[in-house]
Every structure is written in structure tokens, then in C-alpha cells.
Amino acid sequence: MGPSNKSSLSERKVAPTEARQTVADVEQQFAKADSALKQGDIAQAKATLDRLLKEHPTHFRSLMLQSAIAMGKAQYSKAEIYVRAALKTLPKESVISLDKAVAITQLIEALTKQGKHREAHAFSLILGGGEDQSLDALKASERSSVVQQKAEQRKGGLTDKVKKKIEQVFEKAKSAGAGEMLKEVNVEKAMSGVSKEAANAKIQDMAPAPLWNHDELHERKVVYVGMRQRAVLNAFREVRIRLLQKNSGDNMVVMVSSLKEGGGGSFFAFNLAATFALDPQKTALYVDCNPYDSSAERYVNGVINFGLSQYLMDDEIQLEQIIYPSGVERVRVIPTAGTNESAAELFNSERMKTFISEIKARYPDRFIILDAPSVESSTEARILAQHCDQALLLVPFGRTTEDEVLSGIDAVGKKRFAGLVFNH
């Protein structure tokens, strides 16, 4: 018994010292991350916080700083995860503390950016003075005011009253001497070195780009209602009808490839997207998957910062950052953005599979067109065919043999092959 008690007493004496060392180490690591962020080194700050949270997953300030970094990069769902984790570390007091108010404010912004207005509204009620109400009660109250919620959603965000309350929270925090806390959740700090335009490029938040007039559409060889070459427009409409007849879902992924280089695949792919978008109830997404002969710059109505190649290589780049408006109503563009000799490997990656699933599931009224390199000159078309629902092959008139056509059909697979388009 004696030796055992002595050992136990010794452990109790050591524990407080170890605890102080742990706290000091956490503070040192956090200070390092904070310093890196202030110097604009977001990658270093994030790496330090990742290591810190791996050992101390309930460190409130680190969770909040990670959330701020994610917000600055327009990674709103990730920011939501971090700030929810931070809220769980706080006591469930009846009076809202400064830490909790700041966290809830950050959560409201993350939810609003994702279009989760109902949840954002519920948390805004907590900030609005409902200190004695539980979140469940707030949700019940929220469900009973559907008309008000829909009105807020149409406005695209929170009411002026809630926005004013959020501003008051930060003013109160400043007066309470919480300057350091506010720095940690300051999105502007976290956005150092990150393009604001790219971070705010969430497609539903995009300001409508100027649309091309008929002369500009004609110059770019894009189909439109009222064009003089009515036979060309009707030909694209016929292809659209055939694809819809073969499709069982609300939207689909269509790959367009030519049997030979210079077969007009990009011209056809974008015009097919424009034809789907002629229906005011539908939208289209043209994805340039041809890193060797990109055409996206011709169709993007703006400056290209990132493209599909960068997205597939860097998981820090978000989907919203590579979607651009075109000059055609209801048509968006994802450019390939530069030549990439590893395109085959990128298109065959798990991230590519996730990308296709996400763009298809996110918008049920959207038709996705993949502009692939020619079947003859690359392996990319064969790989991309695995990701599509239907595949169209362009046949340059008078330039192909029957064997080449059959070989092209085998390349995309008979299950996905939707038909041949003879291009004059």
C-alpha cells in the first residue's frame, strides 16, 4: 500500500506543472499561427492550427481562427464545421457571452453564404435577445413563420434588423476590450493574399454579366433565337430533343468529342449548352476539358483566374472559384485554364469523380456539357466518357473512314454512346 500511495502522490504533484506546460505550448502555437496570418502566410497559419487542433481539438480560439481562414477562402461549409465545433466548447449559459456572440455571428454569415437562410434566421433570433429560448424552440418558432422566411430568402440574406444586431455585437465586443478576439475572426485579415473576386464567385451570388447582342453572338458563332441561319438552330434543337428522349433524369452530363482534331468539337459543345439554356426553366454548364486546344476564353465574359486543372490539383480551390459567366443567358463556363500534360491522370482521379457528382447534384435543372479532346489524338476522351451519361461523337464530313467511326464508338463505350453528328 505504501509504495502505491507514494506513487500516486508523486503523480498529483507533477500534473499541475504538466498542465501549465501544455497551456503554454498551446498559447505559443496559437501565437505562431496568428503571427503567420498577420504576415499573409495563410498556408503556414493553417498548418500550425491543424497540428494544434489535432492535439487539442477543443481549443476555442484555434477553431474560430480556422473558421475565419475558411471564410476568407469562400469555404463556407468548412467554416460552418469549425464554428459549430467552437460553439460546443462553450458553456451553455443563459446569458450570451462575448465569445458565443462572436461565434454565432460567424456562423450566421457562413450559413447565409451557403443559402441556409432558415438556420441563419434561427441563430439570428438567439442574437436578437432570445436569451431564455432554446434552439429547438427557435426552430419551432421559425417553422411557424414560413412567409417571413421566404421573403428573407428572396432578398438573398438577413433582414436589416438582424444585420444591425450583428454590428452591435462587434461594437460591444470592441468596447469590452476584446480586440484580439475580433482580430481572430476578422475575415479581411484571413483573406490576405486571396482574390476577393474569386472568393465571392459563388454562382448564385454572381452579378449578371453583360449579355452578348445578336451581332456579338453571330461573331462568336453562337446560336440564338431569331438568328438568320434557322436551319443551324433547328439542327441543335433536334440534337437536344434526341438527348432528352434518351435521358431518364432531370439533368445529365453530355460529353462531346470529335473523331479527329479540328473536327469542331468545341464549337458544337458550347452551342449545345446554349441550346439547352434556350429553355427559360433550364441552365447549362460548359466545361472545357481540352487542355491542348482550349476554347473557354472565347466564351467567358470576364477575367479567368482559376480553371479545372488548378481545381483538380489543389484542394484549396473551391468549385465556386472556377465557374464563370458567359455572354449567353443561363450559361456558365468552367475553363480548363492552361495546358496540362497530366490531364489524363487528373481526369481519372477521385477528385474528378467528386467534381462531376457535385456539379450534377447541386443544380437539378442544369445540363452539363464536357468538351473533350478528339478521340483520335488523346486518351482523355476515353477517360471522360466514364463520367458522362451520354456521349456524342462529331464526324468531320469526308475526313473519316467507317473503321475510325467504329473505333470511336468503342472508345466511349456503346452504353454511353448517344449518336454521331456529321459536321460540314
mmCIF file of N, CA and C in Angstrom, residues 131-200:
data_model
loop_
_atom_site.group_PDB
_atom_site.id
_atom_site.type_symbol
_atom_site.label_atom_id
_atom_site.label_comp_id
_atom_site.label_asym_id
_atom_site.label_seq_id
_atom_site.Cartn_x
_atom_site.Cartn_y
_atom_site.Cartn_z
ATOM 1 N N GLU A 131 -32.539 35.194 -25.138
ATOM 2 C CA GLU A 131 -31.539 34.520 -24.320
ATOM 3 C C GLU A 131 -32.111 33.335 -23.550
ATOM 4 N N ASP A 132 -33.422 33.352 -23.267
ATOM 5 C CA ASP A 132 -34.001 32.274 -22.488
ATOM 6 C C ASP A 132 -34.669 31.227 -23.369
ATOM 7 N N GLN A 133 -34.484 31.337 -24.689
ATOM 8 C CA GLN A 133 -35.096 30.364 -25.592
ATOM 9 C C GLN A 133 -34.049 29.364 -26.050
ATOM 10 N N SER A 134 -34.443 28.127 -26.150
ATOM 11 C CA SER A 134 -33.537 27.094 -26.653
ATOM 12 C C SER A 134 -33.568 27.112 -28.171
ATOM 13 N N LEU A 135 -32.568 26.491 -28.788
ATOM 14 C CA LEU A 135 -32.515 26.462 -30.242
ATOM 15 C C LEU A 135 -33.691 25.681 -30.810
ATOM 16 N N ASP A 136 -34.120 24.626 -30.107
ATOM 17 C CA ASP A 136 -35.264 23.845 -30.580
ATOM 18 C C ASP A 136 -36.520 24.712 -30.623
ATOM 19 N N ALA A 137 -36.695 25.528 -29.598
ATOM 20 C CA ALA A 137 -37.865 26.408 -29.556
ATOM 21 C C ALA A 137 -37.807 27.418 -30.691
ATOM 22 N N LEU A 138 -36.588 27.889 -30.972
ATOM 23 C CA LEU A 138 -36.438 28.862 -32.043
ATOM 24 C C LEU A 138 -36.772 28.247 -33.389
ATOM 25 N N LYS A 139 -36.355 27.001 -33.594
ATOM 26 C CA LYS A 139 -36.656 26.326 -34.851
ATOM 27 C C LYS A 139 -38.160 26.110 -35.000
ATOM 28 N N ALA A 140 -38.816 25.778 -33.900
ATOM 29 C CA ALA A 140 -40.259 25.602 -33.937
ATOM 30 C C ALA A 140 -40.942 26.920 -34.286
ATOM 31 N N SER A 141 -40.445 27.991 -33.684
ATOM 32 C CA SER A 141 -40.989 29.315 -33.978
ATOM 33 C C SER A 141 -40.743 29.685 -35.433
ATOM 34 N N GLU A 142 -39.554 29.304 -35.920
ATOM 35 C CA GLU A 142 -39.190 29.606 -37.296
ATOM 36 C C GLU A 142 -40.114 28.905 -38.280
ATOM 37 N N ARG A 143 -40.450 27.658 -37.989
ATOM 38 C CA ARG A 143 -41.314 26.905 -38.884
ATOM 39 C C ARG A 143 -42.709 27.508 -38.983
ATOM 40 N N SER A 144 -43.106 28.228 -37.960
ATOM 41 C CA SER A 144 -44.438 28.823 -37.963
ATOM 42 C C SER A 144 -44.494 30.145 -38.713
ATOM 43 N N SER A 145 -43.358 30.615 -39.202
ATOM 44 C CA SER A 145 -43.332 31.887 -39.938
ATOM 45 C C SER A 145 -42.738 31.691 -41.319
ATOM 46 N N VAL A 146 -43.329 30.768 -42.083
ATOM 47 C CA VAL A 146 -42.801 30.397 -43.391
ATOM 48 C C VAL A 146 -42.800 31.582 -44.353
ATOM 49 N N VAL A 147 -43.840 32.391 -44.302
ATOM 50 C CA VAL A 147 -43.942 33.536 -45.210
ATOM 51 C C VAL A 147 -42.780 34.497 -45.012
ATOM 52 N N GLN A 148 -42.453 34.761 -43.749
ATOM 53 C CA GLN A 148 -41.347 35.668 -43.449
ATOM 54 C C GLN A 148 -40.031 35.094 -43.947
ATOM 55 N N GLN A 149 -39.841 33.777 -43.775
ATOM 56 C CA GLN A 149 -38.594 33.137 -44.205
ATOM 57 C C GLN A 149 -38.427 33.258 -45.705
ATOM 58 N N LYS A 150 -39.521 32.988 -46.441
ATOM 59 C CA LYS A 150 -39.420 33.042 -47.893
ATOM 60 C C LYS A 150 -39.114 34.457 -48.367
ATOM 61 N N ALA A 151 -39.667 35.428 -47.686
ATOM 62 C CA ALA A 151 -39.380 36.820 -48.041
ATOM 63 C C ALA A 151 -37.911 37.126 -47.834
ATOM 64 N N GLU A 152 -37.327 36.603 -46.741
ATOM 65 C CA GLU A 152 -35.908 36.825 -46.475
ATOM 66 C C GLU A 152 -35.058 36.129 -47.523
ATOM 67 N N GLN A 153 -35.473 34.935 -47.940
ATOM 68 C CA GLN A 153 -34.703 34.204 -48.945
ATOM 69 C C GLN A 153 -34.727 34.943 -50.276
ATOM 70 N N ARG A 154 -35.886 35.525 -50.620
ATOM 71 C CA ARG A 154 -35.957 36.268 -51.883
ATOM 72 C C ARG A 154 -35.029 37.471 -51.860
ATOM 73 N N LYS A 155 -34.871 38.050 -50.684
ATOM 74 C CA LYS A 155 -33.954 39.191 -50.571
ATOM 75 C C LYS A 155 -32.502 38.732 -50.581
ATOM 76 N N GLY A 156 -32.295 37.399 -50.433
ATOM 77 C CA GLY A 156 -30.954 36.852 -50.534
ATOM 78 C C GLY A 156 -30.138 36.964 -49.274
ATOM 79 N N GLY A 157 -30.738 37.198 -48.116
ATOM 80 C CA GLY A 157 -29.926 37.282 -46.911
ATOM 81 C C GLY A 157 -30.741 37.622 -45.693
ATOM 82 N N LEU A 158 -30.112 38.232 -44.716
ATOM 83 C CA LEU A 158 -30.757 38.545 -43.454
ATOM 84 C C LEU A 158 -31.437 39.910 -43.503
ATOM 85 N N THR A 159 -32.360 40.128 -42.582
ATOM 86 C CA THR A 159 -33.059 41.401 -42.519
ATOM 87 C C THR A 159 -32.124 42.488 -42.013
ATOM 88 N N ASP A 160 -32.489 43.735 -42.284
ATOM 89 C CA ASP A 160 -31.684 44.861 -41.816
ATOM 90 C C ASP A 160 -31.595 44.871 -40.294
ATOM 91 N N LYS A 161 -32.664 44.423 -39.641
ATOM 92 C CA LYS A 161 -32.684 44.400 -38.178
ATOM 93 C C LYS A 161 -31.622 43.455 -37.644
ATOM 94 N N VAL A 162 -31.522 42.276 -38.282
ATOM 95 C CA VAL A 162 -30.525 41.289 -37.834
ATOM 96 C C VAL A 162 -29.118 41.791 -38.137
ATOM 97 N N LYS A 163 -28.932 42.377 -39.320
ATOM 98 C CA LYS A 163 -27.613 42.907 -39.667
ATOM 99 C C LYS A 163 -27.174 43.972 -38.665
ATOM 100 N N LYS A 164 -28.127 44.807 -38.271
ATOM 101 C CA LYS A 164 -27.818 45.847 -37.290
ATOM 102 C C LYS A 164 -27.420 45.225 -35.967
ATOM 103 N N LYS A 165 -28.114 44.138 -35.594
ATOM 104 C CA LYS A 165 -27.795 43.454 -34.337
ATOM 105 C C LYS A 165 -26.384 42.876 -34.380
ATOM 106 N N ILE A 166 -26.008 42.308 -35.523
ATOM 107 C CA ILE A 166 -24.668 41.744 -35.670
ATOM 108 C C ILE A 166 -23.613 42.839 -35.506
ATOM 109 N N GLU A 167 -23.875 43.993 -36.130
ATOM 110 C CA GLU A 167 -22.938 45.114 -35.994
ATOM 111 C C GLU A 167 -22.817 45.544 -34.536
ATOM 112 N N GLN A 168 -23.944 45.523 -33.816
ATOM 113 C CA GLN A 168 -23.935 45.905 -32.407
ATOM 114 C C GLN A 168 -23.096 44.939 -31.579
ATOM 115 N N VAL A 169 -23.125 43.648 -31.959
ATOM 116 C CA VAL A 169 -22.333 42.644 -31.240
ATOM 117 C C VAL A 169 -20.849 42.985 -31.334
ATOM 118 N N PHE A 170 -20.403 43.349 -32.532
ATOM 119 C CA PHE A 170 -18.993 43.676 -32.706
ATOM 120 C C PHE A 170 -18.625 44.979 -31.996
ATOM 121 N N GLU A 171 -19.523 45.939 -32.016
ATOM 122 C CA GLU A 171 -19.268 47.181 -31.294
ATOM 123 C C GLU A 171 -19.154 46.925 -29.800
ATOM 124 N N LYS A 172 -20.031 46.061 -29.289
ATOM 125 C CA LYS A 172 -19.993 45.706 -27.869
ATOM 126 C C LYS A 172 -18.688 44.994 -27.533
ATOM 127 N N ALA A 173 -18.252 44.135 -28.460
ATOM 128 C CA ALA A 173 -17.005 43.401 -28.237
ATOM 129 C C ALA A 173 -15.822 44.348 -28.168
ATOM 130 N N LYS A 174 -15.837 45.356 -29.047
ATOM 131 C CA LYS A 174 -14.745 46.330 -29.042
ATOM 132 C C LYS A 174 -14.693 47.083 -27.719
ATOM 133 N N SER A 175 -15.870 47.517 -27.269
ATOM 134 C CA SER A 175 -15.908 48.279 -26.024
ATOM 135 C C SER A 175 -15.533 47.429 -24.820
ATOM 136 N N ALA A 176 -15.670 46.100 -24.957
ATOM 137 C CA ALA A 176 -15.323 45.204 -23.852
ATOM 138 C C ALA A 176 -13.828 44.876 -23.848
ATOM 139 N N GLY A 177 -13.090 45.470 -24.754
ATOM 140 C CA GLY A 177 -11.645 45.245 -24.808
ATOM 141 C C GLY A 177 -11.267 43.913 -25.403
ATOM 142 N N ALA A 178 -12.078 43.428 -26.346
ATOM 143 C CA ALA A 178 -11.823 42.114 -26.936
ATOM 144 C C ALA A 178 -11.188 42.258 -28.311
ATOM 145 N N GLY A 179 -10.275 43.154 -28.427
ATOM 146 C CA GLY A 179 -9.645 43.407 -29.712
ATOM 147 C C GLY A 179 -8.980 42.193 -30.315
ATOM 148 N N GLU A 180 -8.275 41.407 -29.492
ATOM 149 C CA GLU A 180 -7.579 40.231 -30.018
ATOM 150 C C GLU A 180 -8.561 39.208 -30.558
ATOM 151 N N MET A 181 -9.690 39.030 -29.836
ATOM 152 C CA MET A 181 -10.702 38.084 -30.306
ATOM 153 C C MET A 181 -11.240 38.499 -31.662
ATOM 154 N N LEU A 182 -11.488 39.789 -31.811
ATOM 155 C CA LEU A 182 -12.038 40.266 -33.061
ATOM 156 C C LEU A 182 -11.050 40.088 -34.208
ATOM 157 N N LYS A 183 -9.767 40.223 -33.916
ATOM 158 C CA LYS A 183 -8.762 40.006 -34.952
ATOM 159 C C LYS A 183 -8.817 38.567 -35.450
ATOM 160 N N GLU A 184 -9.081 37.646 -34.511
ATOM 161 C CA GLU A 184 -9.076 36.233 -34.871
ATOM 162 C C GLU A 184 -10.216 35.873 -35.802
ATOM 163 N N VAL A 185 -11.320 36.599 -35.722
ATOM 164 C CA VAL A 185 -12.454 36.271 -36.577
ATOM 165 C C VAL A 185 -12.656 37.319 -37.665
ATOM 166 N N ASN A 186 -11.648 38.106 -37.901
ATOM 167 C CA ASN A 186 -11.729 39.138 -38.919
ATOM 168 C C ASN A 186 -11.487 38.517 -40.293
ATOM 169 N N VAL A 187 -12.513 38.453 -41.100
ATOM 170 C CA VAL A 187 -12.398 37.812 -42.399
ATOM 171 C C VAL A 187 -11.434 38.559 -43.308
ATOM 172 N N GLU A 188 -11.395 39.873 -43.178
ATOM 173 C CA GLU A 188 -10.497 40.648 -44.027
ATOM 174 C C GLU A 188 -9.050 40.242 -43.801
ATOM 175 N N LYS A 189 -8.676 39.972 -42.520
ATOM 176 C CA LYS A 189 -7.320 39.509 -42.227
ATOM 177 C C LYS A 189 -7.070 38.161 -42.879
ATOM 178 N N ALA A 190 -8.055 37.275 -42.760
ATOM 179 C CA ALA A 190 -7.875 35.922 -43.286
ATOM 180 C C ALA A 190 -7.805 35.905 -44.799
ATOM 181 N N MET A 191 -8.269 36.968 -45.445
ATOM 182 C CA MET A 191 -8.289 36.991 -46.897
ATOM 183 C C MET A 191 -7.031 37.596 -47.491
ATOM 184 N N SER A 192 -6.026 37.879 -46.681
ATOM 185 C CA SER A 192 -4.782 38.437 -47.200
ATOM 186 C C SER A 192 -4.198 37.504 -48.249
ATOM 187 N N GLY A 193 -3.927 38.030 -49.426
ATOM 188 C CA GLY A 193 -3.339 37.221 -50.484
ATOM 189 C C GLY A 193 -4.346 36.385 -51.234
ATOM 190 N N VAL A 194 -5.650 36.482 -50.916
ATOM 191 C CA VAL A 194 -6.665 35.707 -51.612
ATOM 192 C C VAL A 194 -7.518 36.664 -52.429
ATOM 193 N N SER A 195 -7.808 36.323 -53.662
ATOM 194 C CA SER A 195 -8.613 37.179 -54.520
ATOM 195 C C SER A 195 -10.035 37.277 -53.992
ATOM 196 N N LYS A 196 -10.482 38.499 -53.659
ATOM 197 C CA LYS A 196 -11.852 38.685 -53.181
ATOM 198 C C LYS A 196 -12.842 38.309 -54.270
ATOM 199 N N GLU A 197 -12.488 38.635 -55.519
ATOM 200 C CA GLU A 197 -13.398 38.306 -56.598
ATOM 201 C C GLU A 197 -13.592 36.801 -56.689
ATOM 202 N N ALA A 198 -12.481 36.046 -56.523
ATOM 203 C CA ALA A 198 -12.589 34.591 -56.589
ATOM 204 C C ALA A 198 -13.346 34.048 -55.402
ATOM 205 N N ALA A 199 -13.074 34.610 -54.230
ATOM 206 C CA ALA A 199 -13.745 34.117 -53.029
ATOM 207 C C ALA A 199 -15.239 34.368 -53.073
ATOM 208 N N ASN A 200 -15.656 35.423 -53.758
ATOM 209 C CA ASN A 200 -17.066 35.767 -53.813
ATOM 210 C C ASN A 200 -17.739 35.273 -55.085
#
